Short mmCIF file of N, CA and C in Angstrom, two decimals:
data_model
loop_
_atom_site.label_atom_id
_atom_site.label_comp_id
_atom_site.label_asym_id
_atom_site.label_seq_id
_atom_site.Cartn_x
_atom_site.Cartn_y
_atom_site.Cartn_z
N UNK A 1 36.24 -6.33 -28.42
CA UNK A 1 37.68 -6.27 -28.60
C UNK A 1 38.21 -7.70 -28.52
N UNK A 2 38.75 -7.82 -29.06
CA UNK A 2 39.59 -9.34 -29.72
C UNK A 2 40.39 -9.94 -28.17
N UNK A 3 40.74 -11.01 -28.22
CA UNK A 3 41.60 -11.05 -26.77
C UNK A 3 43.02 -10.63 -27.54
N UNK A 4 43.59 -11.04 -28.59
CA UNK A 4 44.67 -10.60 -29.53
C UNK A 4 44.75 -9.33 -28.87
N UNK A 5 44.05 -8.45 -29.60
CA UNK A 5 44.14 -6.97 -29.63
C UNK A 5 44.55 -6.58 -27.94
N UNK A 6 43.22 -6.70 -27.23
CA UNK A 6 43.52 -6.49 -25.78
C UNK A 6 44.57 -6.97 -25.04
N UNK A 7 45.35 -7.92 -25.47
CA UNK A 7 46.83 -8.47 -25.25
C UNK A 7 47.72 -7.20 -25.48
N UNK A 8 47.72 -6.81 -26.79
CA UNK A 8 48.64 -6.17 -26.95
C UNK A 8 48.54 -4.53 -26.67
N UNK A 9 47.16 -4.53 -26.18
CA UNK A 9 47.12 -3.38 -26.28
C UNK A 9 47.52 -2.59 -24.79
N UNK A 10 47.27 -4.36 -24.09
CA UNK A 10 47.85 -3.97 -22.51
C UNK A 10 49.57 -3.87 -22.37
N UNK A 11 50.19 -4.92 -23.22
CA UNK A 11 51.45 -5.04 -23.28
C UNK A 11 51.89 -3.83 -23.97
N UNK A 12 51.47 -3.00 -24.81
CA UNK A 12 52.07 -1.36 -25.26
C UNK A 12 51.68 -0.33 -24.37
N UNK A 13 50.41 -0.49 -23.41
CA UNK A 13 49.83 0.99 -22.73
C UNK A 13 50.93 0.49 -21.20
N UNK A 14 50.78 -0.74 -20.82
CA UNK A 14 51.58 -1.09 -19.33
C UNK A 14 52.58 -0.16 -19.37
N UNK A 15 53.93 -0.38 -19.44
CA UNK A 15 54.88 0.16 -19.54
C UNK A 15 54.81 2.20 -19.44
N UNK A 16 53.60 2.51 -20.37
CA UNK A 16 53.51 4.13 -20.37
C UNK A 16 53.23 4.03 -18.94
N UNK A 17 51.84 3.91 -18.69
CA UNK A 17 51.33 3.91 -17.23
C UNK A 17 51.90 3.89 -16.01
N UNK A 18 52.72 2.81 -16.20
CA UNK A 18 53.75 2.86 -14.75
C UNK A 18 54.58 3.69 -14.61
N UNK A 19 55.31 4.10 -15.66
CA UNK A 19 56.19 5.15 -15.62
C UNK A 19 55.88 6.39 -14.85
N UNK A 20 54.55 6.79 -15.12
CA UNK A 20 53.42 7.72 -14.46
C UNK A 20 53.15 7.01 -13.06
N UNK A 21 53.50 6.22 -12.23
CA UNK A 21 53.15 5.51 -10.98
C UNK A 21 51.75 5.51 -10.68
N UNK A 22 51.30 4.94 -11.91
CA UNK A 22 50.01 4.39 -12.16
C UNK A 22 49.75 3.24 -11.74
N UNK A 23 48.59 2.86 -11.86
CA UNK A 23 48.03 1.10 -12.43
C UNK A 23 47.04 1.57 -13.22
N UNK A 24 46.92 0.27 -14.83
CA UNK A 24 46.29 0.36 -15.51
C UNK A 24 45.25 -0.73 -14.98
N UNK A 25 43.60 0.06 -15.19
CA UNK A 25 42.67 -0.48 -14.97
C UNK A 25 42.07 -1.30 -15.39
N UNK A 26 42.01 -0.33 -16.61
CA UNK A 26 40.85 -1.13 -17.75
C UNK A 26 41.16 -0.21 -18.99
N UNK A 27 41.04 -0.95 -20.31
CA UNK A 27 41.09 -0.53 -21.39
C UNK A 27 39.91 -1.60 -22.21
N UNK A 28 39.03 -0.41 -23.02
CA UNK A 28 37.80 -0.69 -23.45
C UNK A 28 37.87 -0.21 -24.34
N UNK A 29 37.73 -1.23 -25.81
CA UNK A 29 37.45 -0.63 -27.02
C UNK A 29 35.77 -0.72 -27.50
N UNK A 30 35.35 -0.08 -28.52
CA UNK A 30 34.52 -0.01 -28.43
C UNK A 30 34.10 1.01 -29.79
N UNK A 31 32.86 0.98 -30.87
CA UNK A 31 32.04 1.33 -31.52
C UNK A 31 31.22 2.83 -31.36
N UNK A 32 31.64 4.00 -31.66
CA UNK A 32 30.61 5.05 -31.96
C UNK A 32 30.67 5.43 -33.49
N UNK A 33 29.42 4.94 -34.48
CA UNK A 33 29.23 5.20 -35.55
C UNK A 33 30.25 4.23 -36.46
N UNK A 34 31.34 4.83 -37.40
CA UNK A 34 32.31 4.18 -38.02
C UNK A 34 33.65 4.52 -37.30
N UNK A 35 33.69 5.27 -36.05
CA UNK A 35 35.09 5.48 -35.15
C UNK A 35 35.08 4.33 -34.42
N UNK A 36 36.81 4.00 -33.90
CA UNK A 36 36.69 3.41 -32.85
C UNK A 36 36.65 4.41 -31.74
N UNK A 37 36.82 4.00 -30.09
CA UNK A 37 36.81 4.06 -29.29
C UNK A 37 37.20 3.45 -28.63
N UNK A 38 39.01 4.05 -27.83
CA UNK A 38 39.42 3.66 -26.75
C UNK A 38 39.60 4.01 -25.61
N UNK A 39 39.09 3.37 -24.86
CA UNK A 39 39.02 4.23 -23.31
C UNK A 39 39.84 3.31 -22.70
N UNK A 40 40.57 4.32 -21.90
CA UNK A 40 41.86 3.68 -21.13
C UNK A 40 41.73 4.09 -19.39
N UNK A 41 41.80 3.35 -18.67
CA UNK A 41 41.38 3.98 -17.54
C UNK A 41 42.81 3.66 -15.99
N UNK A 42 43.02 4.45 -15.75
CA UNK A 42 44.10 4.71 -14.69
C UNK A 42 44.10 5.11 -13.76
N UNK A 43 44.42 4.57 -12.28
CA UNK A 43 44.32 4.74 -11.15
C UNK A 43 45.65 4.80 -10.46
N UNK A 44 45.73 5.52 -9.25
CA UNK A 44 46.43 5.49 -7.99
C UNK A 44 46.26 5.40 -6.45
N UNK A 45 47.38 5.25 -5.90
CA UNK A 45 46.46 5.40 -4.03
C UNK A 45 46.30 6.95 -3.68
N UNK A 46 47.07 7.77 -4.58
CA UNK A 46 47.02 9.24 -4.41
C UNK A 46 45.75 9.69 -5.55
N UNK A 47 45.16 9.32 -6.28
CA UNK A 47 44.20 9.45 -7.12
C UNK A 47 45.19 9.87 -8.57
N UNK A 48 44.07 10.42 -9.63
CA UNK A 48 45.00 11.07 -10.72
C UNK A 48 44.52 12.64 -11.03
N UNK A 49 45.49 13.11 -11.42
CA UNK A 49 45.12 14.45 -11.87
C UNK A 49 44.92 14.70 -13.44
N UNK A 50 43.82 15.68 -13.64
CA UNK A 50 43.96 16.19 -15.06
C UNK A 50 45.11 15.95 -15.71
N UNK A 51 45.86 17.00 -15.43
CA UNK A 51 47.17 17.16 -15.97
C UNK A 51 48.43 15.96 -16.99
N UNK A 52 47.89 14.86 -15.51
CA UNK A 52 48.86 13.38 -15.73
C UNK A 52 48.24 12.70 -16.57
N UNK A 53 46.36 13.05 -16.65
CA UNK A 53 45.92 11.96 -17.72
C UNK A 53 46.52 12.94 -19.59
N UNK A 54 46.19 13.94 -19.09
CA UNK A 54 46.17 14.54 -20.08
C UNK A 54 47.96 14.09 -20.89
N UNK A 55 49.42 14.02 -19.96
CA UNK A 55 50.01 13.64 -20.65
C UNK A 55 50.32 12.62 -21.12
N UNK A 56 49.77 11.50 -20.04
CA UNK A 56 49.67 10.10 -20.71
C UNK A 56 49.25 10.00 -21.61
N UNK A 57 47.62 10.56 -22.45
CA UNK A 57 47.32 10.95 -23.59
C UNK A 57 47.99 10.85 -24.87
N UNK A 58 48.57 12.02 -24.45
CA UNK A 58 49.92 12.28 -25.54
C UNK A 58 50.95 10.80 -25.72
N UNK A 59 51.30 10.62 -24.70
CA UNK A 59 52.14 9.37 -24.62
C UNK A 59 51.96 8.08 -25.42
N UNK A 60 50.45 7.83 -24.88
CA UNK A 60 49.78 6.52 -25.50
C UNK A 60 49.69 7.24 -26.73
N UNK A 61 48.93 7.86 -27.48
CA UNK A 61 48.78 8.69 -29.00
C UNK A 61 49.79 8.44 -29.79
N UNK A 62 51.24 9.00 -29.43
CA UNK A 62 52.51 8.71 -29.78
C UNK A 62 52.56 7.51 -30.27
N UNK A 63 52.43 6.30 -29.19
CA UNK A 63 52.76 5.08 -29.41
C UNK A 63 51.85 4.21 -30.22
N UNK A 64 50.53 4.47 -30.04
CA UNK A 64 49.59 3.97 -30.91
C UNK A 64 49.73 4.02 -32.54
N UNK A 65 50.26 5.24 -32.52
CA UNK A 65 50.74 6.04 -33.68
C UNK A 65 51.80 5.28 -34.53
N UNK A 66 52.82 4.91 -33.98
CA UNK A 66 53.85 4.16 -34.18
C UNK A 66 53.59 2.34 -34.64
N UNK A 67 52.26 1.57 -34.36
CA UNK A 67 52.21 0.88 -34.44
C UNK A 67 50.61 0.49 -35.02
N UNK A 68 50.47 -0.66 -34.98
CA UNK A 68 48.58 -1.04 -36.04
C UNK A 68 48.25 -1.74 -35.05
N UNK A 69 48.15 -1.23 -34.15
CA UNK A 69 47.52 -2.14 -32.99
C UNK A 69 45.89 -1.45 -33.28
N UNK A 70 45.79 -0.45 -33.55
CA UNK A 70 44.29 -0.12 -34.02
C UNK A 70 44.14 -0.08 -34.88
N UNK A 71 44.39 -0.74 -35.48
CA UNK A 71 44.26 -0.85 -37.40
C UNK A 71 44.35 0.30 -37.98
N UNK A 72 43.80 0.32 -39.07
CA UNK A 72 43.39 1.54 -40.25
C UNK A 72 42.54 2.47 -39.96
N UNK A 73 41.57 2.23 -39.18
CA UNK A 73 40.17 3.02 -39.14
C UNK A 73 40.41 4.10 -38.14
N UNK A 74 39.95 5.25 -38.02
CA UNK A 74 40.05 6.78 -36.73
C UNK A 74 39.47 5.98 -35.86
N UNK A 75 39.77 6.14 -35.15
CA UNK A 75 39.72 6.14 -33.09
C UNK A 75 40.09 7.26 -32.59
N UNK A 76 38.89 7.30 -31.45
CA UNK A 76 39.07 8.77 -30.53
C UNK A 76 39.73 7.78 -29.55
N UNK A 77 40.79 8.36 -28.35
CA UNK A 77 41.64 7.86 -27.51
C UNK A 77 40.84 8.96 -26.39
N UNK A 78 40.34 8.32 -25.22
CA UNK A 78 40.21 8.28 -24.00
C UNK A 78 40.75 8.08 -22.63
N UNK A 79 41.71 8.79 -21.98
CA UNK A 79 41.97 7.95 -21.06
C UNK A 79 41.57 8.92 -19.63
N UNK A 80 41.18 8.40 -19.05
CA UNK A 80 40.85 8.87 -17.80
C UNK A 80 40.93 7.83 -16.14
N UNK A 81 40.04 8.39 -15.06
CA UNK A 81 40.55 7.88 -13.93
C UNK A 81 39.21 6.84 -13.77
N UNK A 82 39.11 6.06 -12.97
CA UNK A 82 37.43 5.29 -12.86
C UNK A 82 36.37 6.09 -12.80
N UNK A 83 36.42 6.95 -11.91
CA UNK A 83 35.02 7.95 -10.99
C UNK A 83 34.89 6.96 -9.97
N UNK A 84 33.80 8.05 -9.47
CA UNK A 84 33.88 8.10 -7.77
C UNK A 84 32.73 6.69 -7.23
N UNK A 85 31.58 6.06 -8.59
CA UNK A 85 31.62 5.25 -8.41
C UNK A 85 31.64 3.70 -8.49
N UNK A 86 32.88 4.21 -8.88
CA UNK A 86 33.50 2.89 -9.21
C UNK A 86 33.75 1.30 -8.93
N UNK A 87 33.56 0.01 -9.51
CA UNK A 87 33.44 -0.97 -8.58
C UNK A 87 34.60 -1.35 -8.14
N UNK A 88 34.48 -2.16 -6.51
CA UNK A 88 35.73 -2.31 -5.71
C UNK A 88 36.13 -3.73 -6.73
N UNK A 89 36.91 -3.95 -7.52
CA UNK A 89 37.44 -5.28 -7.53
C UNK A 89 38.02 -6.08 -6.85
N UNK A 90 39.37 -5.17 -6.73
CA UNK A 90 40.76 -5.60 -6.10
C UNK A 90 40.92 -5.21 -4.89
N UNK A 91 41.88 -5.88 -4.17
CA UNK A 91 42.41 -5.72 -3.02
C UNK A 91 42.78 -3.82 -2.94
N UNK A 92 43.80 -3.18 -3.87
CA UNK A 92 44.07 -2.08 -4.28
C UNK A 92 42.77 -1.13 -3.97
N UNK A 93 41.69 -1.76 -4.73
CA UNK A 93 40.55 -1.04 -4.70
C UNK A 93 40.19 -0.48 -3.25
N UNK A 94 39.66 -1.20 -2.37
CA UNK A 94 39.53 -1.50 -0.90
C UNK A 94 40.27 -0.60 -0.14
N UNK A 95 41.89 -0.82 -0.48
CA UNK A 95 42.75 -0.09 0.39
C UNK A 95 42.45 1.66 -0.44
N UNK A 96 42.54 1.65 -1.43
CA UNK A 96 41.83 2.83 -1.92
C UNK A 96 40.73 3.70 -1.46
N UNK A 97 39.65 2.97 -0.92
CA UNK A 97 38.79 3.74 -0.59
C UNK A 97 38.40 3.41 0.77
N UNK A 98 39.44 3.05 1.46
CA UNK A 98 39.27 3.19 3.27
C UNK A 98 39.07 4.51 4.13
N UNK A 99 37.80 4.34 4.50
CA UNK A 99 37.65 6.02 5.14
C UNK A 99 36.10 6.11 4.45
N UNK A 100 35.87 5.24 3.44
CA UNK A 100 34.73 5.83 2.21
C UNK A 100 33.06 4.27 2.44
N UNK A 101 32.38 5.20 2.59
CA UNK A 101 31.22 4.19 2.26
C UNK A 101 31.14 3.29 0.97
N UNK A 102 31.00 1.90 1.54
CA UNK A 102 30.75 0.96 0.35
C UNK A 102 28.92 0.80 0.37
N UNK A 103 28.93 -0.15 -0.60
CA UNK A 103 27.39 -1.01 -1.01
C UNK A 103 28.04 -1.99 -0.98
N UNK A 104 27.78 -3.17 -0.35
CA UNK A 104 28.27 -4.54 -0.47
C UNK A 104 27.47 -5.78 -0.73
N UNK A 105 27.46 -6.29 -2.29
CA UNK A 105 26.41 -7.62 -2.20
C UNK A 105 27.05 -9.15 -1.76
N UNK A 106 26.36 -9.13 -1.02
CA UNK A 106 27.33 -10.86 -0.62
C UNK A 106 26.91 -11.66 -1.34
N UNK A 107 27.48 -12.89 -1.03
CA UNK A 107 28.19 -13.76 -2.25
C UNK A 107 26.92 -14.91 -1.81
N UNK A 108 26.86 -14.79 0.19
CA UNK A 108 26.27 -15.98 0.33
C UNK A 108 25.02 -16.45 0.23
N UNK A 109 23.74 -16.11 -0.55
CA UNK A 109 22.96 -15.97 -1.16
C UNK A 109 22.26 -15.71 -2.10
N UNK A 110 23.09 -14.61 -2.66
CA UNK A 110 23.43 -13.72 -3.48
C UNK A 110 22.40 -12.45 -3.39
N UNK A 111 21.41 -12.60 -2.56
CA UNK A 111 20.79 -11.53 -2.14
C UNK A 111 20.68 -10.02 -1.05
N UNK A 112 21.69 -10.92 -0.21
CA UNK A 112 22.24 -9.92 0.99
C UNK A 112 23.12 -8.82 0.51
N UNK A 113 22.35 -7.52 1.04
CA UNK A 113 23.39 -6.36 0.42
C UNK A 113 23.40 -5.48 2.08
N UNK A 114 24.80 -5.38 2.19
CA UNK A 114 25.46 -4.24 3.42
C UNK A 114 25.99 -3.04 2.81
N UNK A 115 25.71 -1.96 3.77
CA UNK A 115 26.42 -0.30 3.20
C UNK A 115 27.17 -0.01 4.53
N UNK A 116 28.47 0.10 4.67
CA UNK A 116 29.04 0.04 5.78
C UNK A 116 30.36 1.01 5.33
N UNK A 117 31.13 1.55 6.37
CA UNK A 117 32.00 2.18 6.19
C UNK A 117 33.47 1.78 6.07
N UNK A 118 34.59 1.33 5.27
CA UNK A 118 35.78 0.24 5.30
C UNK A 118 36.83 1.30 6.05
N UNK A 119 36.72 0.48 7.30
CA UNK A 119 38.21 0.98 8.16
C UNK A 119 39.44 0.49 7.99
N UNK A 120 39.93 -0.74 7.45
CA UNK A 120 40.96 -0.98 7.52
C UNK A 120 41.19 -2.26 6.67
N UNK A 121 42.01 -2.48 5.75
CA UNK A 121 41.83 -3.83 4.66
C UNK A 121 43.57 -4.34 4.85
N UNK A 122 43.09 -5.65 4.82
CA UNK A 122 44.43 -6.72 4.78
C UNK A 122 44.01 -7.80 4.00
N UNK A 123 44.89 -8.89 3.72
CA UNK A 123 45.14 -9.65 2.68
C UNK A 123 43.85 -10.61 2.79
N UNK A 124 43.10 -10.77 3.91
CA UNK A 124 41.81 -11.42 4.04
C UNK A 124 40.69 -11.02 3.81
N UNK A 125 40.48 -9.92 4.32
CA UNK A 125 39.10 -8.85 4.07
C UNK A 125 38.72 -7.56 4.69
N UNK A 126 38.30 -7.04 5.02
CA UNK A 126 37.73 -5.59 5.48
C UNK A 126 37.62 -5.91 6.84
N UNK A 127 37.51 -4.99 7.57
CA UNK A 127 37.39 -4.22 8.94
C UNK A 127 35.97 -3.35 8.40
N UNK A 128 34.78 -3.24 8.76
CA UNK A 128 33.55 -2.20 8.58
C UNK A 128 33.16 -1.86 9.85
N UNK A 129 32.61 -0.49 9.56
CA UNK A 129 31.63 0.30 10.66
C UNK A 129 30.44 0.21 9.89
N UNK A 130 29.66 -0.63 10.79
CA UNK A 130 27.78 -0.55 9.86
C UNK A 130 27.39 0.47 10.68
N UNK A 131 27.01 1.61 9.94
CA UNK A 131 26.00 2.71 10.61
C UNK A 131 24.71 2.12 11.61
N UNK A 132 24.57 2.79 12.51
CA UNK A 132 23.25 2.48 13.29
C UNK A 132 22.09 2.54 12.92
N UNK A 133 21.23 2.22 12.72
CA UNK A 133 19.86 2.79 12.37
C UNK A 133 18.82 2.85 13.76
N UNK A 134 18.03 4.16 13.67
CA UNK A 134 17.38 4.44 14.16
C UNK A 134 17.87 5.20 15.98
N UNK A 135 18.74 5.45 15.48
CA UNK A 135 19.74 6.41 17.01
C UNK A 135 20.86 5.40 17.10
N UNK A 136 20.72 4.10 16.84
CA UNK A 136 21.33 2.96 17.52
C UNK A 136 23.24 3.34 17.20
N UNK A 137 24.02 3.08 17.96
CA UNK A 137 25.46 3.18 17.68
C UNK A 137 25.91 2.30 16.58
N UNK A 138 27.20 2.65 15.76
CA UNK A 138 27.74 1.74 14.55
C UNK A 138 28.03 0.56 15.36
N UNK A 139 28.36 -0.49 14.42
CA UNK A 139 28.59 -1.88 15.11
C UNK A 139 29.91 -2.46 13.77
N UNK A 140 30.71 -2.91 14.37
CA UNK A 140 31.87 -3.58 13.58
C UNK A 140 31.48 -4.68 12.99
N UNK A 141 32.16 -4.88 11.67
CA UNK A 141 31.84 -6.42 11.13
C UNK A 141 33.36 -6.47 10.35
N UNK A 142 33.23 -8.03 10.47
CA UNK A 142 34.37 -8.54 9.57
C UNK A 142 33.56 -9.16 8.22
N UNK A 143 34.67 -8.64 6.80
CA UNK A 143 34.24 -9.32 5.84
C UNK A 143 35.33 -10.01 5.03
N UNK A 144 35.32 -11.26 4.64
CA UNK A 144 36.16 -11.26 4.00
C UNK A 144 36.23 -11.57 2.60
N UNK A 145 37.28 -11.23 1.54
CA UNK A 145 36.69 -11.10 -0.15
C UNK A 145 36.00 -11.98 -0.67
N UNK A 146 36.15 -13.47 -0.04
CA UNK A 146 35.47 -14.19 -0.84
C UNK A 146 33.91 -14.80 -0.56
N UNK A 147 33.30 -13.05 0.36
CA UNK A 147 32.12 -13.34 1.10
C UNK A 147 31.34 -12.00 0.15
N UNK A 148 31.92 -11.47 -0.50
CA UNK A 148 31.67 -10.30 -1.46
C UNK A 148 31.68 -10.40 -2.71
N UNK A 149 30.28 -10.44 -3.76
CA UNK A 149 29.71 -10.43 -4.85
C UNK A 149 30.35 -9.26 -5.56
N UNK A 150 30.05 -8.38 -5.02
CA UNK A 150 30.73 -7.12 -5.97
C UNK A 150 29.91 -6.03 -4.64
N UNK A 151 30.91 -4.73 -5.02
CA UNK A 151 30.61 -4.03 -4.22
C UNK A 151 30.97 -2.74 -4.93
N UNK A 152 30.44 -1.37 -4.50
CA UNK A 152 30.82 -0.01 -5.03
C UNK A 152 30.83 1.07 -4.01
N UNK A 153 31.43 2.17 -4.24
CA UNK A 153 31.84 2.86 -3.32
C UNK A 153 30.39 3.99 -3.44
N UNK A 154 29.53 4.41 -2.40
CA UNK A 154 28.72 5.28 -2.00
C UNK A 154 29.38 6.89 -2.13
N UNK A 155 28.52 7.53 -2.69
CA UNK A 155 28.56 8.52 -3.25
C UNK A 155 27.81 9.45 -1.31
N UNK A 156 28.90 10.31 -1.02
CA UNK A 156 28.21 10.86 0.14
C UNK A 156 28.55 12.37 0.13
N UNK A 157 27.41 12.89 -0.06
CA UNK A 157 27.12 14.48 0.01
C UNK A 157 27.59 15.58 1.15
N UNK A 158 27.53 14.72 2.53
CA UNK A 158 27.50 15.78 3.56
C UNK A 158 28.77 14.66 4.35
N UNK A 159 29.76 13.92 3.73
CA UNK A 159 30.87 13.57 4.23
C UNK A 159 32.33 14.91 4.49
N UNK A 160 32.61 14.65 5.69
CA UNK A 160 33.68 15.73 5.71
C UNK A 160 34.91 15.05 5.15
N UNK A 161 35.52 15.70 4.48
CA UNK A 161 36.89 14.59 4.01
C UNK A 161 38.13 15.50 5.10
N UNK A 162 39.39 14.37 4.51
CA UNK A 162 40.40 14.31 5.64
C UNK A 162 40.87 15.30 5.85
N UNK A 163 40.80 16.66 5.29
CA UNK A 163 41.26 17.69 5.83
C UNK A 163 40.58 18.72 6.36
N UNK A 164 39.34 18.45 6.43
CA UNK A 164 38.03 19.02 7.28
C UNK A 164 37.98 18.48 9.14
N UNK A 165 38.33 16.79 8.66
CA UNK A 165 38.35 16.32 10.08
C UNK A 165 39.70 16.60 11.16
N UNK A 166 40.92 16.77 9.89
CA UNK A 166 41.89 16.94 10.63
C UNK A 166 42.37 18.40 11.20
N UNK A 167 41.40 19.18 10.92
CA UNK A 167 41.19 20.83 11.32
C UNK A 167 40.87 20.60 12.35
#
C-alpha cells in the first residue's frame, strides 16, 4: 500500500471510527488473486462487539463508495478487532490488557524473553507479577517501554476472568 493511499485512507476511516469511540489500529491493504483487500482493524478499553464492527462496515463501505481512494478494481472490506493475540505496541495496548499474561522480549540483548502478569501501567512502564517456578511465590518486576522489544499477550486456558473472581 502506497504511503499516498494509506494517508488517505487513514484521514477518511479516522473520523468513522471515533465516532464509534474507537481507535483505529491498523489498516492493511493487500492482494488475494485480482481483488483487493482491506482490512481495517479497531479497538477499545471496553473491547468491540460484532454488532459495532459490523456497522462501521457499512459506514466505511458508504464512504469508500463515495470516493477512489481504492481505485477501480473490487475489494473485499474487512474490518474487525486485533484478537486475543495481539502485539502490545502502545501504551493503550498495556493499559488494555492489565490483569492478562504477556511474553516479553527485551530490548537489552535482544535475547531475553519474560512471561509475567501486567498489574498496573503508567507513562514509564509496567508493574509485573513473574509467576514462581517450581512452588516458589510470584516476585514483582519493574519494566519500562524502552526496555521492551515487542511483546504479546498469552493466550490462557484455565484463567478465571473478572467476573468469576469477583463472585
Amino acid at each position: 500500500m502506497s504511503t499516498t493511499q494509506s494517508e488517505r485512507l487513514r484521514g477518511l476511516l479516522e473520523p468513522l471510527v471515533s465516532a464509534q469511540q474507537l481507535d483505529l489500529e491498523e489498516i492493511e491493504v493487500s492482494r488475494a488473486g485480482r481483488r483487493g483487500v482491506l482490512r481495517v482493524i479497531v479497538d477499545s478499553d471496553e473491547g468491540v462487539e460484532l454488532d459495532t464492527c459490523a456497522e462501521l462496515s457499512r459506514e466505511i463501505s458508504q464512504k469508500l463508495d463515495e470516493t477512489d481512494v481504492m481505485g477501480e478494481g473490487e475489494y473485499v472490506l474487512e474490518v474487525s478487532s486485533p484478537g486475543a493475540e495481539r502485539p502490545l505496541s502502545e501504551p493503550r495496548h498495556y493499559v488494555r490488557a492489565t490483569g492478562r499474561l504477556a511474553r516479553f522480549h527485551l530490548a537489552a540483548d535482544g535475547s531475553g524473553e519474560l512471561v509475567a502478569r501486567i498489574l498496573a501501567v503508567d507513562e514509564d512502564g509496567l508493574d509485573l507479577e513473574v509467576p514462581g517456578v517450581k512452588g516458589r511465590k510470584p516476585t514483582s518486576r519493574r519494566l519500562a517501554f524502552d526496555e521492551i522489544a515487542k511483546a504479546r499477550v498469552e493466550i490462557e486456558f484455565n484463567r478465571k476472568d473478572k467476573k468469576e473472581e469477583e463472585a
